[in-house]
Amino acid sequence: MSLVTAEIKAKSEVYHGDELCREKSKLLLKEVGLPNGLLPLKDIEEVGYEKESGFVWLKQKKSINHKFEKIGKLVSYAPEITAYVELGKIKKLTGVKTKELLVWITLNEIFVDDPPTGKITFKTPSGLFRTFPVSAFEVEEPVKEVKKDKEEQVKEVKKEEEHNKEVNQVATAVKVQEV
């Protein structure tokens, strides 16, 4: 049974489509101070966020498994993931499991300890936990085109002004010859 009701949806920001949902989920993680690669989901159909309570949900077409290479951990993400988020923390998490030895263990809480230390902790409902470096869950963002520095912009503006001046001189010469 889904925890996402029509009442919750009515009070929430809801997004549809894989590309937009991936962008919004990374943005949300960043806003609450968690690493952007924590939810490497695919084929996301819906993301919702109810700001007042911090309730978040993500729906994807099917469950996926993802291996975090830097720490060698396999994590399973169900078709629906729900949680409550606050600064530096995810609570009451559903739909996420990690494999320890041969057993899948449910995770229900994730938090960043002391941000300068760069540690993130994952807890189970029974109170067991594991701590890893935050960097293991960060994904490099593609670099957007860097704006030209001011010198280049000034040169381009001057070139354009010179070109316009020449065009005006030619136009003036043509008008004089016509008279």
mmCIF file of C-alpha atoms in Angstrom:
data_model
loop_
_atom_site.group_PDB
_atom_site.id
_atom_site.type_symbol
_atom_site.label_atom_id
_atom_site.label_comp_id
_atom_site.label_asym_id
_atom_site.label_seq_id
_atom_site.Cartn_x
_atom_site.Cartn_y
_atom_site.Cartn_z
ATOM 1 C CA MET A 1 0.000 0.000 0.000
ATOM 2 C CA SER A 2 1.308 3.413 -0.930
ATOM 3 C CA LEU A 3 1.984 6.017 1.752
ATOM 4 C CA VAL A 4 1.296 8.743 -0.814
ATOM 5 C CA THR A 5 -2.352 9.766 -0.529
ATOM 6 C CA ALA A 6 -4.365 12.180 -2.677
ATOM 7 C CA GLU A 7 -4.460 14.544 0.318
ATOM 8 C CA ILE A 8 -0.646 14.597 0.560
ATOM 9 C CA LYS A 9 -0.297 15.046 -3.214
ATOM 10 C CA ALA A 10 -2.674 18.028 -3.115
ATOM 11 C CA LYS A 11 -0.360 19.876 -0.668
ATOM 12 C CA SER A 12 2.885 18.917 -2.396
ATOM 13 C CA GLU A 13 5.189 19.902 -5.219
ATOM 14 C CA VAL A 14 4.867 16.996 -7.672
ATOM 15 C CA TYR A 15 7.068 16.407 -10.729
ATOM 16 C CA HIS A 16 6.781 13.859 -13.534
ATOM 17 C CA GLY A 17 9.227 12.498 -16.093
ATOM 18 C CA ASP A 18 12.601 10.872 -15.590
ATOM 19 C CA GLU A 19 14.887 13.795 -16.445
ATOM 20 C CA LEU A 20 13.002 16.387 -14.377
ATOM 21 C CA CYS A 21 12.573 13.973 -11.460
ATOM 22 C CA ARG A 22 16.288 13.127 -11.382
ATOM 23 C CA GLU A 23 17.133 16.834 -11.359
ATOM 24 C CA LYS A 24 14.609 17.579 -8.584
ATOM 25 C CA SER A 25 15.737 14.651 -6.421
ATOM 26 C CA LYS A 26 19.391 15.765 -6.657
ATOM 27 C CA LEU A 27 18.366 19.343 -5.890
ATOM 28 C CA LEU A 28 16.387 18.199 -2.837
ATOM 29 C CA LEU A 29 19.325 16.166 -1.536
ATOM 30 C CA LYS A 30 21.573 19.191 -1.968
ATOM 31 C CA GLU A 31 19.062 21.465 -0.177
ATOM 32 C CA VAL A 32 18.992 19.201 2.880
ATOM 33 C CA GLY A 33 22.777 18.803 2.937
ATOM 34 C CA LEU A 34 23.064 15.217 1.701
ATOM 35 C CA PRO A 35 25.238 13.883 -1.146
ATOM 36 C CA ASN A 36 23.663 14.149 -4.615
ATOM 37 C CA GLY A 37 24.354 10.530 -5.583
ATOM 38 C CA LEU A 38 22.436 8.988 -2.698
ATOM 39 C CA LEU A 39 19.445 8.158 -4.930
ATOM 40 C CA PRO A 40 20.818 6.853 -8.253
ATOM 41 C CA LEU A 41 17.375 5.951 -9.582
ATOM 42 C CA LYS A 42 16.366 5.176 -13.168
ATOM 43 C CA ASP A 43 13.114 5.620 -15.059
ATOM 44 C CA ILE A 44 11.625 7.836 -12.360
ATOM 45 C CA GLU A 45 7.966 8.522 -13.006
ATOM 46 C CA GLU A 46 7.154 10.848 -10.098
ATOM 47 C CA VAL A 47 8.825 12.850 -7.349
ATOM 48 C CA GLY A 48 6.880 14.685 -4.681
ATOM 49 C CA TYR A 49 7.789 16.901 -1.757
ATOM 50 C CA GLU A 50 5.464 18.184 0.951
ATOM 51 C CA LYS A 51 7.547 20.973 2.500
ATOM 52 C CA GLU A 52 5.533 21.470 5.681
ATOM 53 C CA SER A 53 6.138 17.953 7.011
ATOM 54 C CA GLY A 54 9.244 17.155 4.958
ATOM 55 C CA PHE A 55 7.560 14.129 3.370
ATOM 56 C CA VAL A 56 9.186 13.026 0.108
ATOM 57 C CA TRP A 57 8.361 10.237 -2.318
ATOM 58 C CA LEU A 58 9.910 8.892 -5.503
ATOM 59 C CA LYS A 59 8.247 6.420 -7.855
ATOM 60 C CA GLN A 60 10.171 4.552 -10.517
ATOM 61 C CA LYS A 61 9.009 2.002 -13.085
ATOM 62 C CA LYS A 62 10.668 -0.954 -11.350
ATOM 63 C CA SER A 63 13.044 -1.705 -8.499
ATOM 64 C CA ILE A 64 16.756 -1.357 -9.214
ATOM 65 C CA ASN A 65 20.003 -2.427 -7.606
ATOM 66 C CA HIS A 66 22.969 -0.070 -7.556
ATOM 67 C CA LYS A 67 26.522 -0.764 -6.442
ATOM 68 C CA PHE A 68 28.374 2.129 -4.830
ATOM 69 C CA GLU A 69 31.794 1.296 -6.215
ATOM 70 C CA LYS A 70 33.822 3.423 -3.790
ATOM 71 C CA ILE A 71 32.605 1.357 -0.824
ATOM 72 C CA GLY A 72 31.646 -1.880 -2.598
ATOM 73 C CA LYS A 73 28.049 -1.862 -1.293
ATOM 74 C CA LEU A 74 24.989 -3.055 -3.198
ATOM 75 C CA VAL A 75 21.757 -1.157 -2.520
ATOM 76 C CA SER A 76 18.234 -2.031 -3.679
ATOM 77 C CA TYR A 77 15.662 0.679 -4.408
ATOM 78 C CA ALA A 78 11.986 -0.366 -4.539
ATOM 79 C CA PRO A 79 9.543 1.067 -7.103
ATOM 80 C CA GLU A 80 8.315 3.478 -4.413
ATOM 81 C CA ILE A 81 10.599 5.178 -1.902
ATOM 82 C CA THR A 82 9.277 7.435 0.857
ATOM 83 C CA ALA A 83 10.907 9.392 3.653
ATOM 84 C CA TYR A 84 10.826 12.492 5.798
ATOM 85 C CA VAL A 85 13.724 14.865 5.201
ATOM 86 C CA GLU A 86 15.252 17.608 7.279
ATOM 87 C CA LEU A 87 18.624 19.309 7.264
ATOM 88 C CA GLY A 88 21.305 16.611 7.145
ATOM 89 C CA LYS A 89 18.888 13.733 7.733
ATOM 90 C CA ILE A 90 16.444 11.290 6.133
ATOM 91 C CA LYS A 91 14.031 9.640 8.606
ATOM 92 C CA LYS A 92 11.329 6.962 8.330
ATOM 93 C CA LEU A 93 12.837 5.783 5.052
ATOM 94 C CA THR A 94 10.983 3.029 3.171
ATOM 95 C CA GLY A 95 11.914 1.146 0.006
ATOM 96 C CA VAL A 96 15.710 1.037 0.440
ATOM 97 C CA LYS A 97 17.748 -2.036 1.419
ATOM 98 C CA THR A 98 21.449 -2.816 1.500
ATOM 99 C CA LYS A 99 23.129 -6.167 1.148
ATOM 100 C CA GLU A 100 25.336 -7.269 4.036
ATOM 101 C CA LEU A 101 27.005 -10.614 3.421
ATOM 102 C CA LEU A 102 24.112 -12.637 1.948
ATOM 103 C CA VAL A 103 21.213 -10.817 3.602
ATOM 104 C CA TRP A 104 19.224 -7.776 2.467
ATOM 105 C CA ILE A 105 18.802 -5.331 5.357
ATOM 106 C CA THR A 106 16.225 -2.537 5.414
ATOM 107 C CA LEU A 107 17.468 1.005 5.989
ATOM 108 C CA ASN A 108 15.260 3.503 7.784
ATOM 109 C CA GLU A 109 17.505 6.471 8.568
ATOM 110 C CA ILE A 110 20.410 8.283 6.918
ATOM 111 C CA PHE A 111 22.236 11.243 8.365
ATOM 112 C CA VAL A 112 25.394 13.267 7.908
ATOM 113 C CA ASP A 113 27.253 13.383 11.213
ATOM 114 C CA ASP A 114 29.448 16.432 11.417
ATOM 115 C CA PRO A 115 29.643 17.876 7.875
ATOM 116 C CA PRO A 116 33.312 18.900 8.202
ATOM 117 C CA THR A 117 34.273 15.272 8.954
ATOM 118 C CA GLY A 118 32.476 14.094 5.810
ATOM 119 C CA LYS A 119 30.822 11.033 7.381
ATOM 120 C CA ILE A 120 27.374 9.661 6.516
ATOM 121 C CA THR A 121 25.604 7.059 8.664
ATOM 122 C CA PHE A 122 22.974 4.513 7.604
ATOM 123 C CA LYS A 123 20.741 2.977 10.302
ATOM 124 C CA THR A 124 18.438 -0.030 10.337
ATOM 125 C CA PRO A 125 15.159 -0.319 12.295
ATOM 126 C CA SER A 126 16.974 -2.574 14.818
ATOM 127 C CA GLY A 127 19.521 0.165 15.563
ATOM 128 C CA LEU A 128 22.468 -1.318 13.670
ATOM 129 C CA PHE A 129 24.424 1.247 11.664
ATOM 130 C CA ARG A 130 27.334 1.713 9.267
ATOM 131 C CA THR A 131 29.286 4.898 8.608
ATOM 132 C CA PHE A 132 31.010 5.795 5.336
ATOM 133 C CA PRO A 133 32.699 8.843 3.796
ATOM 134 C CA VAL A 134 30.197 11.256 2.205
ATOM 135 C CA SER A 135 32.390 11.313 -0.917
ATOM 136 C CA ALA A 136 31.351 7.709 -1.701
ATOM 137 C CA PHE A 137 27.856 8.993 -2.498
ATOM 138 C CA GLU A 138 28.703 12.140 -4.423
ATOM 139 C CA VAL A 139 28.380 12.297 -8.195
ATOM 140 C CA GLU A 140 30.259 14.863 -10.233
ATOM 141 C CA GLU A 141 27.844 17.225 -11.923
ATOM 142 C CA PRO A 142 28.445 17.823 -15.621
ATOM 143 C CA VAL A 143 30.262 21.119 -16.038
ATOM 144 C CA LYS A 144 28.055 23.747 -17.623
ATOM 145 C CA GLU A 145 29.526 26.118 -20.176
ATOM 146 C CA VAL A 146 31.627 28.634 -18.330
ATOM 147 C CA LYS A 147 30.710 32.240 -18.982
ATOM 148 C CA LYS A 148 33.338 34.196 -20.824
ATOM 149 C CA ASP A 149 35.475 36.383 -18.668
ATOM 150 C CA LYS A 150 34.861 40.122 -18.705
ATOM 151 C CA GLU A 151 37.863 40.909 -20.936
ATOM 152 C CA GLU A 152 36.513 38.682 -23.699
ATOM 153 C CA GLN A 153 33.035 40.184 -23.325
ATOM 154 C CA VAL A 154 34.446 43.733 -23.558
ATOM 155 C CA LYS A 155 36.462 42.811 -26.692
ATOM 156 C CA GLU A 156 33.356 41.374 -28.353
ATOM 157 C CA VAL A 157 31.311 44.492 -27.536
ATOM 158 C CA LYS A 158 34.058 46.761 -28.950
ATOM 159 C CA LYS A 159 34.263 44.662 -32.140
ATOM 160 C CA GLU A 160 30.515 44.898 -32.544
ATOM 161 C CA GLU A 161 30.603 48.691 -31.996
ATOM 162 C CA GLU A 162 33.378 49.070 -34.608
ATOM 163 C CA HIS A 163 31.415 46.956 -37.073
ATOM 164 C CA ASN A 164 28.287 49.052 -36.496
ATOM 165 C CA LYS A 165 30.312 52.258 -36.959
ATOM 166 C CA GLU A 166 31.652 50.975 -40.326
ATOM 167 C CA VAL A 167 28.156 49.975 -41.441
ATOM 168 C CA ASN A 168 26.867 53.454 -40.541
ATOM 169 C CA GLN A 169 29.731 55.137 -42.475
ATOM 170 C CA VAL A 170 28.967 53.042 -45.561
ATOM 171 C CA ALA A 171 25.266 53.808 -45.278
ATOM 172 C CA THR A 172 26.023 57.552 -44.956
ATOM 173 C CA ALA A 173 28.336 57.422 -48.022
ATOM 174 C CA VAL A 174 25.625 55.677 -50.044
ATOM 175 C CA LYS A 175 23.062 58.332 -49.071
ATOM 176 C CA VAL A 176 25.465 61.167 -50.042
ATOM 177 C CA GLN A 177 26.049 59.582 -53.486
ATOM 178 C CA GLU A 178 22.305 59.242 -54.018
ATOM 179 C CA VAL A 179 21.789 62.990 -53.466
#
